[in-house]
Amino acid sequence: MGFVNVKKQEVLVKLVYYGPGRGGKTSNLDYINNKFKERIKTDMVSIKTHGDRTLFFDFLPVDIGKIKGFDIKIQLYTVPGQVKYNATRKLVLKGVDGLVFVADSQVEMREKNISSFNQMKENLVAMNKDIAKIPLVLQYNKVDLAEEGVPLLGFDTMEADLNSEIKVPSFEGSAVTGYNVVNTLKKAISLTMVSFKKELL
Amino acid sequence: MYGVTQEQLDQIDALIVSDLIGIGVHSVIVVDVAGNVIAEHDDGKTDIQVHAFAALAAGNFAAVDAMAQLVGEQEFSLHFHKGEDESIHFSKINDDILLITIFGNDVSLGFLRLKTTEVIDKIKEMWQTTEF
Ligand SMILES: Nc1nc2c(ncn2[C@@H]2O[C@H](COP(=O)(O)OP(=O)(O)OP(=O)(O)O)[C@@H](O)[C@H]2O)c(=O)[nH]1
Ligand SMILES: [Mg+2]
């Protein structure tokens, strides 16, 4: 439900990072927050537990400049990934314009990735959003762990598990090193802006 | 995606300034359920991070609404947080849009409620959100 403010000449866009608990959603926002400090005028808001797990959401607004005279303000959110928080995830998804699904590349996380992804689809359906239409990018996070000898699922397996039907852009990434964090975000923003233009026509 | 016309925004702005800022309210934010800021005004002395505030306010409102449903209420139509110096009042303009006021001890809750109800009625009258 991106909001266009004709008076202030701005467009507000809501991008939500979704994915299983401890997958690295908050870490993506932390990296973006550090990387683009000069463009981010507000402190990142994180509602979290003492153990640094997201309890409600993280929020980070990023100004990306002007398109056709309109200031584009991207508002990044993360959902809480833990299974028990689905009611909260649904609240955060309200009015979502675009999604980044952050999957965890570790072999042992395979089932959790798939069930989180399936629940995301269900949640979208419940909001009358079509998974085939909503801008979505996949990130297979934590690939840096390969160097530590941690067994990873690998790109092809993750594609087969998560991306065989919808076929959306996907990236291997590492929210800790920053590898592909910005590319993931840029892709999600550009898909969302393209879908806005379609809606405007 | 949706928007509100320039004319509608001008009308809302005028109303907020005259009827709410005019009675001593410190800050007024109109926000949608997604957390997008639709309009914001303050008395020139108040400085809050509006977008962060809006995200939290929308989340808070949604959470309290979800709690209402769990106890068998359709909604709690009014939410109010009282502080030592500043208080926050939330009310619904419609299913998608909230009116939030931040005010000090010099404005009584009763008067504020009366004024926000009036403002909401006037906004409803003149304002249909335009779907693109
Ligand atoms: N090695 C490695 N660790 C990561 C990476 N991304 C996140 N982590 C670690 O994984 C843990 C969880 O990361 P978070 O970003 O908090 O995960 P989250 O998805 O926000 O988790 P919830 O808030 O519970 O949903 C933290 O200890 C991070 O440091 C990565 O790319 N590589
Ligand atoms: Mg988190």
CSV table of C-alpha atoms and ligand atoms in Angstrom, one decimal:
chain,number,residue,atom,x,y,z
A,1,MET,CA,0.0,0.0,0.0
A,2,GLY,CA,2.8,2.5,-0.8
A,3,PHE,CA,1.7,5.9,0.1
A,4,VAL,CA,2.0,8.8,-2.3
A,5,ASN,CA,2.0,12.2,-0.7
A,6,VAL,CA,1.4,14.8,-3.5
A,7,LYS,CA,1.8,17.7,-1.1
A,8,LYS,CA,5.2,16.7,0.3
A,9,GLN,CA,6.1,15.1,-3.0
A,10,GLU,CA,7.1,11.9,-1.4
A,11,VAL,CA,6.4,8.2,-1.8
A,12,LEU,CA,6.6,5.9,1.2
A,13,VAL,CA,7.4,2.3,0.5
A,14,LYS,CA,7.2,-0.6,3.0
A,15,LEU,CA,9.8,-3.4,2.5
A,16,VAL,CA,9.6,-6.3,5.0
A,17,TYR,CA,12.4,-8.8,5.7
A,18,TYR,CA,10.8,-12.1,6.5
A,19,GLY,CA,12.3,-15.5,7.3
A,20,PRO,CA,13.0,-18.1,10.0
A,21,GLY,CA,14.3,-17.1,13.5
A,22,ARG,CA,18.0,-16.3,13.7
A,23,GLY,CA,18.2,-16.3,9.9
A,24,GLY,CA,19.8,-12.8,9.8
A,25,LYS,CA,17.0,-10.4,9.1
A,26,THR,CA,18.0,-7.9,11.8
A,27,SER,CA,21.7,-8.3,10.8
A,28,ASN,CA,20.7,-7.2,7.3
A,29,LEU,CA,19.2,-4.0,8.6
A,30,ASP,CA,22.2,-3.5,11.0
A,31,TYR,CA,24.5,-3.7,8.0
A,32,ILE,CA,22.4,-1.3,5.9
A,33,ASN,CA,22.2,1.1,8.9
A,34,ASN,CA,26.0,1.2,9.2
A,35,LYS,CA,26.7,1.4,5.5
A,36,PHE,CA,24.3,4.3,4.8
A,37,LYS,CA,24.6,6.2,8.0
A,38,GLU,CA,24.8,9.6,6.3
A,39,ARG,CA,21.5,9.0,4.5
A,40,ILE,CA,19.6,7.7,7.5
A,41,LYS,CA,18.4,10.5,9.7
A,42,THR,CA,16.5,8.4,12.2
A,43,ASP,CA,17.8,5.9,14.7
A,44,MET,CA,16.9,2.3,13.9
A,45,VAL,CA,14.0,1.2,16.1
A,46,SER,CA,14.3,-2.4,17.4
A,47,ILE,CA,11.7,-4.0,19.7
A,48,LYS,CA,13.6,-7.0,20.9
A,49,THR,CA,14.1,-9.4,23.8
A,50,HIS,CA,17.1,-9.3,26.2
A,51,GLY,CA,18.6,-12.1,24.1
A,52,ASP,CA,18.6,-9.8,21.0
A,53,ARG,CA,15.7,-11.7,19.3
A,54,THR,CA,13.2,-9.5,17.5
A,55,LEU,CA,10.0,-9.4,19.6
A,56,PHE,CA,7.9,-7.1,17.4
A,57,PHE,CA,9.9,-5.5,14.6
A,58,ASP,CA,12.9,-3.5,13.5
A,59,PHE,CA,12.3,-0.3,11.6
A,60,LEU,CA,14.8,1.6,9.5
A,61,PRO,CA,13.8,4.4,7.1
A,62,VAL,CA,16.2,5.0,4.2
A,63,ASP,CA,15.9,7.9,1.7
A,64,ILE,CA,17.0,6.8,-1.7
A,65,GLY,CA,16.6,10.1,-3.6
A,66,LYS,CA,14.1,11.3,-6.1
A,67,ILE,CA,12.2,9.7,-8.9
A,68,LYS,CA,10.3,12.1,-11.2
A,69,GLY,CA,10.4,14.8,-8.5
A,70,PHE,CA,9.2,12.6,-5.7
A,71,ASP,CA,11.3,11.8,-2.7
A,72,ILE,CA,11.4,8.1,-2.3
A,73,LYS,CA,11.5,6.9,1.3
A,74,ILE,CA,12.0,3.2,1.8
A,75,GLN,CA,10.9,2.0,5.2
A,76,LEU,CA,12.6,-1.3,6.1
A,77,TYR,CA,11.0,-3.6,8.6
A,78,THR,CA,11.9,-7.1,9.9
A,79,VAL,CA,9.4,-9.6,11.4
A,80,PRO,CA,10.2,-11.7,14.4
A,81,GLY,CA,11.2,-15.1,13.0
A,82,GLN,CA,10.5,-17.3,16.0
A,83,VAL,CA,7.6,-19.8,15.2
A,84,LYS,CA,5.5,-18.6,18.2
A,85,TYR,CA,5.2,-15.0,16.9
A,86,ASN,CA,3.0,-15.5,13.8
A,87,ALA,CA,0.3,-13.2,15.1
A,88,THR,CA,2.9,-10.5,15.3
A,89,ARG,CA,4.3,-11.2,11.9
A,90,LYS,CA,0.9,-10.7,10.4
A,91,LEU,CA,0.7,-7.2,12.0
A,92,VAL,CA,4.1,-6.3,10.6
A,93,LEU,CA,3.1,-7.4,7.1
A,94,LYS,CA,0.2,-5.0,7.0
A,95,GLY,CA,0.5,-2.7,4.0
A,96,VAL,CA,3.6,-4.5,2.8
A,97,ASP,CA,4.8,-3.3,-0.7
A,98,GLY,CA,7.8,-5.6,-1.1
A,99,LEU,CA,9.5,-8.5,0.6
A,100,VAL,CA,12.9,-9.9,1.2
A,101,PHE,CA,12.9,-13.5,2.4
A,102,VAL,CA,16.1,-14.2,4.3
A,103,ALA,CA,16.8,-18.0,4.4
A,104,ASP,CA,19.6,-19.6,6.5
A,105,SER,CA,22.0,-21.6,4.3
A,106,GLN,CA,23.0,-24.0,7.1
A,107,VAL,CA,22.0,-27.6,6.3
A,108,GLU,CA,20.2,-28.0,9.6
A,109,MET,CA,17.9,-25.0,8.8
A,110,ARG,CA,16.4,-26.5,5.7
A,111,GLU,CA,13.0,-27.4,7.2
A,112,LYS,CA,12.8,-24.1,9.0
A,113,ASN,CA,13.4,-22.2,5.8
A,114,ILE,CA,10.7,-24.1,4.0
A,115,SER,CA,8.1,-23.9,6.7
A,116,SER,CA,8.7,-20.1,7.3
A,117,PHE,CA,8.4,-19.6,3.5
A,118,ASN,CA,5.1,-21.5,3.4
A,119,GLN,CA,3.7,-19.6,6.3
A,120,MET,CA,4.7,-16.3,4.6
A,121,LYS,CA,2.6,-17.4,1.6
A,122,GLU,CA,-0.3,-18.3,3.8
A,123,ASN,CA,-0.1,-15.0,5.6
A,124,LEU,CA,-0.1,-13.1,2.3
A,125,VAL,CA,-3.1,-15.1,1.1
A,126,ALA,CA,-4.9,-14.2,4.2
A,127,MET,CA,-4.3,-10.5,3.4
A,128,ASN,CA,-5.5,-11.0,-0.2
A,129,LYS,CA,-2.0,-10.5,-1.5
A,130,ASP,CA,-0.8,-12.7,-4.4
A,131,ILE,CA,2.6,-14.2,-3.9
A,132,ALA,CA,3.1,-14.3,-7.7
A,133,LYS,CA,2.6,-10.5,-7.9
A,134,ILE,CA,4.1,-9.0,-4.8
A,135,PRO,CA,7.8,-7.9,-5.3
A,136,LEU,CA,9.9,-10.6,-3.6
A,137,VAL,CA,13.7,-11.3,-3.5
A,138,LEU,CA,15.3,-14.3,-1.8
A,139,GLN,CA,18.5,-14.1,0.1
A,140,TYR,CA,20.4,-17.3,1.1
A,141,ASN,CA,22.3,-15.9,4.0
A,142,LYS,CA,25.3,-17.0,6.0
A,143,VAL,CA,27.4,-18.3,3.1
A,144,ASP,CA,30.5,-17.0,4.9
A,145,LEU,CA,30.1,-20.0,7.2
A,146,ALA,CA,31.4,-22.2,4.4
A,147,GLU,CA,34.9,-21.0,5.2
A,148,GLU,CA,34.5,-22.2,8.8
A,149,GLY,CA,33.6,-25.7,7.4
A,150,VAL,CA,30.0,-25.5,8.4
A,151,PRO,CA,27.9,-27.6,6.0
A,152,LEU,CA,25.7,-25.5,3.8
A,153,LEU,CA,22.7,-26.4,1.6
A,154,GLY,CA,24.1,-24.8,-1.5
A,155,PHE,CA,22.5,-22.6,-4.0
A,156,ASP,CA,20.8,-25.3,-6.2
A,157,THR,CA,19.2,-27.0,-3.2
A,158,MET,CA,17.8,-23.7,-1.9
A,159,GLU,CA,16.5,-22.7,-5.3
A,160,ALA,CA,14.8,-26.1,-5.6
A,161,ASP,CA,13.3,-25.7,-2.1
A,162,LEU,CA,12.2,-22.1,-2.2
A,163,ASN,CA,12.3,-20.8,-5.8
A,164,SER,CA,11.2,-23.5,-8.1
A,165,GLU,CA,7.6,-22.2,-8.5
A,166,ILE,CA,7.8,-18.5,-8.1
A,167,LYS,CA,11.2,-17.9,-9.8
A,168,VAL,CA,12.1,-14.6,-8.3
A,169,PRO,CA,15.6,-13.0,-8.0
A,170,SER,CA,17.8,-14.7,-5.5
A,171,PHE,CA,21.2,-14.0,-4.0
A,172,GLU,CA,23.6,-15.8,-1.8
A,173,GLY,CA,24.6,-13.4,1.0
A,174,SER,CA,26.2,-12.7,4.3
A,175,ALA,CA,24.8,-10.2,6.6
A,176,VAL,CA,27.9,-10.4,8.7
A,177,THR,CA,30.4,-9.6,5.9
A,178,GLY,CA,27.9,-7.5,3.9
A,179,TYR,CA,28.2,-9.7,0.9
A,180,ASN,CA,25.1,-9.0,-1.4
A,181,VAL,CA,23.2,-7.3,1.4
A,182,VAL,CA,23.0,-4.1,-0.6
A,183,ASN,CA,22.3,-6.0,-3.9
A,184,THR,CA,19.4,-7.8,-2.2
A,185,LEU,CA,18.0,-4.5,-1.0
A,186,LYS,CA,18.5,-2.7,-4.4
A,187,LYS,CA,16.8,-5.5,-6.2
A,188,ALA,CA,13.8,-5.5,-3.8
A,189,ILE,CA,13.5,-1.7,-4.2
A,190,SER,CA,13.7,-1.8,-8.0
A,191,LEU,CA,11.1,-4.5,-8.2
A,192,THR,CA,8.8,-2.6,-5.9
A,193,MET,CA,9.2,0.6,-7.8
A,194,VAL,CA,8.4,-1.2,-11.1
A,195,SER,CA,5.3,-2.6,-9.6
A,196,PHE,CA,4.3,0.9,-8.4
A,197,LYS,CA,4.7,2.2,-11.9
A,198,LYS,CA,2.4,-0.6,-13.2
A,199,GLU,CA,-0.2,0.3,-10.7
A,200,LEU,CA,-0.1,4.0,-11.6
A,201,LEU,CA,-0.7,3.2,-15.3
B,1,MET,CA,-0.6,2.0,-3.7
B,2,TYR,CA,-2.8,4.8,-2.9
B,3,GLY,CA,-2.7,8.5,-2.4
B,4,VAL,CA,-4.7,11.5,-1.2
B,5,THR,CA,-5.3,14.5,-3.4
B,6,GLN,CA,-3.6,17.8,-2.8
B,7,GLU,CA,-7.0,19.4,-2.0
B,8,GLN,CA,-7.8,16.7,0.6
B,9,LEU,CA,-4.4,17.1,2.3
B,10,ASP,CA,-4.9,20.9,2.4
B,11,GLN,CA,-8.2,20.5,4.0
B,12,ILE,CA,-6.9,18.0,6.6
B,13,ASP,CA,-3.9,20.2,7.3
B,14,ALA,CA,-6.1,23.2,7.9
B,15,LEU,CA,-8.4,21.3,10.2
B,16,ILE,CA,-5.6,19.8,12.3
B,17,VAL,CA,-4.0,23.2,12.7
B,18,SER,CA,-7.1,25.1,13.7
B,19,ASP,CA,-8.9,22.4,15.8
B,20,LEU,CA,-6.0,20.6,17.4
B,21,ILE,CA,-2.8,22.5,17.4
B,22,GLY,CA,-5.1,25.5,18.0
B,23,ILE,CA,-6.2,24.2,21.4
B,24,GLY,CA,-2.7,23.5,22.5
B,25,VAL,CA,-1.9,20.0,21.3
B,26,HIS,CA,1.8,19.6,20.8
B,27,SER,CA,1.9,17.3,17.9
B,28,VAL,CA,-0.6,15.6,15.5
B,29,ILE,CA,0.3,12.7,13.2
B,30,VAL,CA,-2.1,11.0,10.7
B,31,VAL,CA,-0.7,7.6,10.0
B,32,ASP,CA,-2.0,4.5,8.0
B,33,VAL,CA,-2.0,1.0,9.4
B,34,ALA,CA,1.1,0.2,7.5
B,35,GLY,CA,2.9,2.9,9.4
B,36,ASN,CA,3.1,5.5,6.6
B,37,VAL,CA,2.8,9.1,7.7
B,38,ILE,CA,0.0,10.9,5.8
B,39,ALA,CA,0.1,14.2,7.6
B,40,GLU,CA,2.1,15.7,10.5
B,41,HIS,CA,1.9,19.0,12.4
B,42,ASP,CA,3.4,20.3,15.6
B,43,ASP,CA,3.4,23.5,17.6
B,44,GLY,CA,6.9,24.4,16.5
B,45,LYS,CA,8.4,23.5,19.9
B,46,THR,CA,8.1,19.7,19.7
B,47,ASP,CA,10.6,17.6,17.9
B,48,ILE,CA,10.0,13.9,17.5
B,49,GLN,CA,11.3,11.4,14.9
B,50,VAL,CA,8.0,11.2,13.1
B,51,HIS,CA,8.6,8.2,10.9
B,52,ALA,CA,9.9,6.0,13.7
B,53,PHE,CA,7.0,7.2,15.9
B,54,ALA,CA,4.5,6.4,13.2
B,55,ALA,CA,5.9,2.8,12.8
B,56,LEU,CA,5.7,2.2,16.5
B,57,ALA,CA,2.2,3.8,16.7
B,58,ALA,CA,0.8,1.7,13.9
B,59,GLY,CA,2.3,-1.4,15.4
B,60,ASN,CA,1.0,-0.6,18.9
B,61,PHE,CA,-2.4,0.1,17.6
B,62,ALA,CA,-2.5,-3.1,15.6
B,63,ALA,CA,-1.3,-5.1,18.6
B,64,VAL,CA,-4.0,-3.6,20.9
B,65,ASP,CA,-6.6,-4.2,18.3
B,66,ALA,CA,-5.6,-7.9,18.0
B,67,MET,CA,-5.8,-8.1,21.8
B,68,ALA,CA,-9.3,-6.6,21.7
B,69,GLN,CA,-10.4,-9.4,19.4
B,70,LEU,CA,-8.9,-12.0,21.7
B,71,VAL,CA,-11.1,-10.8,24.5
B,72,GLY,CA,-14.1,-10.7,22.2
B,73,GLU,CA,-14.2,-7.0,21.4
B,74,GLN,CA,-14.4,-5.7,17.8
B,75,GLU,CA,-11.9,-3.0,18.8
B,76,PHE,CA,-10.9,-0.6,21.5
B,77,SER,CA,-11.8,2.5,19.6
B,78,LEU,CA,-9.7,4.7,21.8
B,79,HIS,CA,-6.2,4.2,23.1
B,80,PHE,CA,-4.6,6.6,25.5
B,81,HIS,CA,-1.2,6.6,27.2
B,82,LYS,CA,-0.7,9.0,30.1
B,83,GLY,CA,2.7,10.4,30.9
B,84,GLU,CA,4.1,12.8,33.5
B,85,ASP,CA,4.3,15.7,31.0
B,86,GLU,CA,3.2,14.2,27.7
B,87,SER,CA,0.3,12.0,26.8
B,88,ILE,CA,-0.6,10.2,23.6
B,89,HIS,CA,-4.1,9.7,22.3
B,90,PHE,CA,-4.9,7.4,19.4
B,91,SER,CA,-8.2,7.2,17.5
B,92,LYS,CA,-9.3,5.7,14.3
B,93,ILE,CA,-10.4,7.8,11.3
B,94,ASN,CA,-11.4,4.7,9.4
B,95,ASP,CA,-10.2,1.1,9.2
B,96,ASP,CA,-6.9,2.1,7.5
B,97,ILE,CA,-6.1,5.5,9.1
B,98,LEU,CA,-5.3,6.7,12.6
B,99,LEU,CA,-5.2,10.1,14.2
B,100,ILE,CA,-2.5,10.5,16.9
B,101,THR,CA,-2.2,13.5,19.2
B,102,ILE,CA,0.5,14.2,21.6
B,103,PHE,CA,-0.4,16.8,24.3
B,104,GLY,CA,0.6,18.1,27.7
B,105,ASN,CA,-1.2,18.7,31.0
B,106,ASP,CA,-2.7,21.9,29.9
B,107,VAL,CA,-5.2,20.1,27.6
B,108,SER,CA,-7.8,18.0,29.4
B,109,LEU,CA,-8.5,14.5,28.1
B,110,GLY,CA,-12.2,15.2,27.9
B,111,PHE,CA,-11.7,18.3,25.7
B,112,LEU,CA,-9.2,16.5,23.5
B,113,ARG,CA,-11.6,13.6,23.0
B,114,LEU,CA,-14.4,16.0,22.0
B,115,LYS,CA,-12.1,17.8,19.5
B,116,THR,CA,-10.6,14.7,18.0
B,117,THR,CA,-14.1,13.3,17.5
B,118,GLU,CA,-15.2,16.5,15.7
B,119,VAL,CA,-12.1,16.5,13.5
B,120,ILE,CA,-12.6,12.9,12.6
B,121,ASP,CA,-16.2,13.5,11.6
B,122,LYS,CA,-15.2,16.4,9.5
B,123,ILE,CA,-12.4,14.4,7.8
B,124,LYS,CA,-14.7,11.6,7.1
B,125,GLU,CA,-17.2,13.9,5.5
B,126,MET,CA,-14.7,15.4,3.0
B,127,TRP,CA,-12.3,12.6,2.5
B,128,GLN,CA,-12.4,9.5,0.5
B,129,THR,CA,-9.0,8.0,0.0
B,130,THR,CA,-8.4,7.7,-3.7
B,131,GLU,CA,-7.3,4.3,-4.9
B,132,PHE,CA,-4.9,4.6,-7.8
C,1,LIG,N1,28.1,-16.3,10.2
C,1,LIG,C1,27.0,-15.5,10.0
C,1,LIG,N2,26.2,-15.3,11.1
C,1,LIG,C2,25.1,-14.5,10.8
C,1,LIG,C3,24.8,-13.9,9.5
C,1,LIG,N3,23.7,-13.2,9.6
C,1,LIG,C4,23.3,-13.3,10.9
C,1,LIG,N4,24.2,-14.0,11.6
C,1,LIG,C5,24.1,-14.3,13.1
C,1,LIG,O1,22.9,-15.1,13.3
C,1,LIG,C6,22.3,-14.7,14.6
C,1,LIG,C7,20.9,-14.2,14.4
C,1,LIG,O2,20.9,-13.0,13.5
C,1,LIG,P1,19.7,-12.0,13.5
C,1,LIG,O3,20.0,-11.0,12.5
C,1,LIG,O4,19.4,-11.5,14.9
C,1,LIG,O5,18.5,-13.0,13.0
C,1,LIG,P2,17.0,-12.6,12.9
C,1,LIG,O6,16.5,-13.2,11.6
C,1,LIG,O7,16.7,-11.2,13.0
C,1,LIG,O8,16.3,-13.4,14.1
C,1,LIG,P3,14.8,-13.2,14.8
C,1,LIG,O9,14.9,-11.8,15.2
C,1,LIG,O10,14.8,-14.1,15.9
C,1,LIG,O11,13.8,-13.5,13.8
C,1,LIG,C8,23.2,-13.6,15.1
C,1,LIG,O12,24.1,-14.1,16.0
C,1,LIG,C9,24.0,-13.1,13.9
C,1,LIG,O13,25.2,-12.6,14.2
C,1,LIG,C10,25.7,-14.2,8.5
C,1,LIG,O14,25.6,-13.8,7.3
C,1,LIG,N5,26.8,-15.1,8.8
C,2,MG,MG,15.5,-10.1,14.2
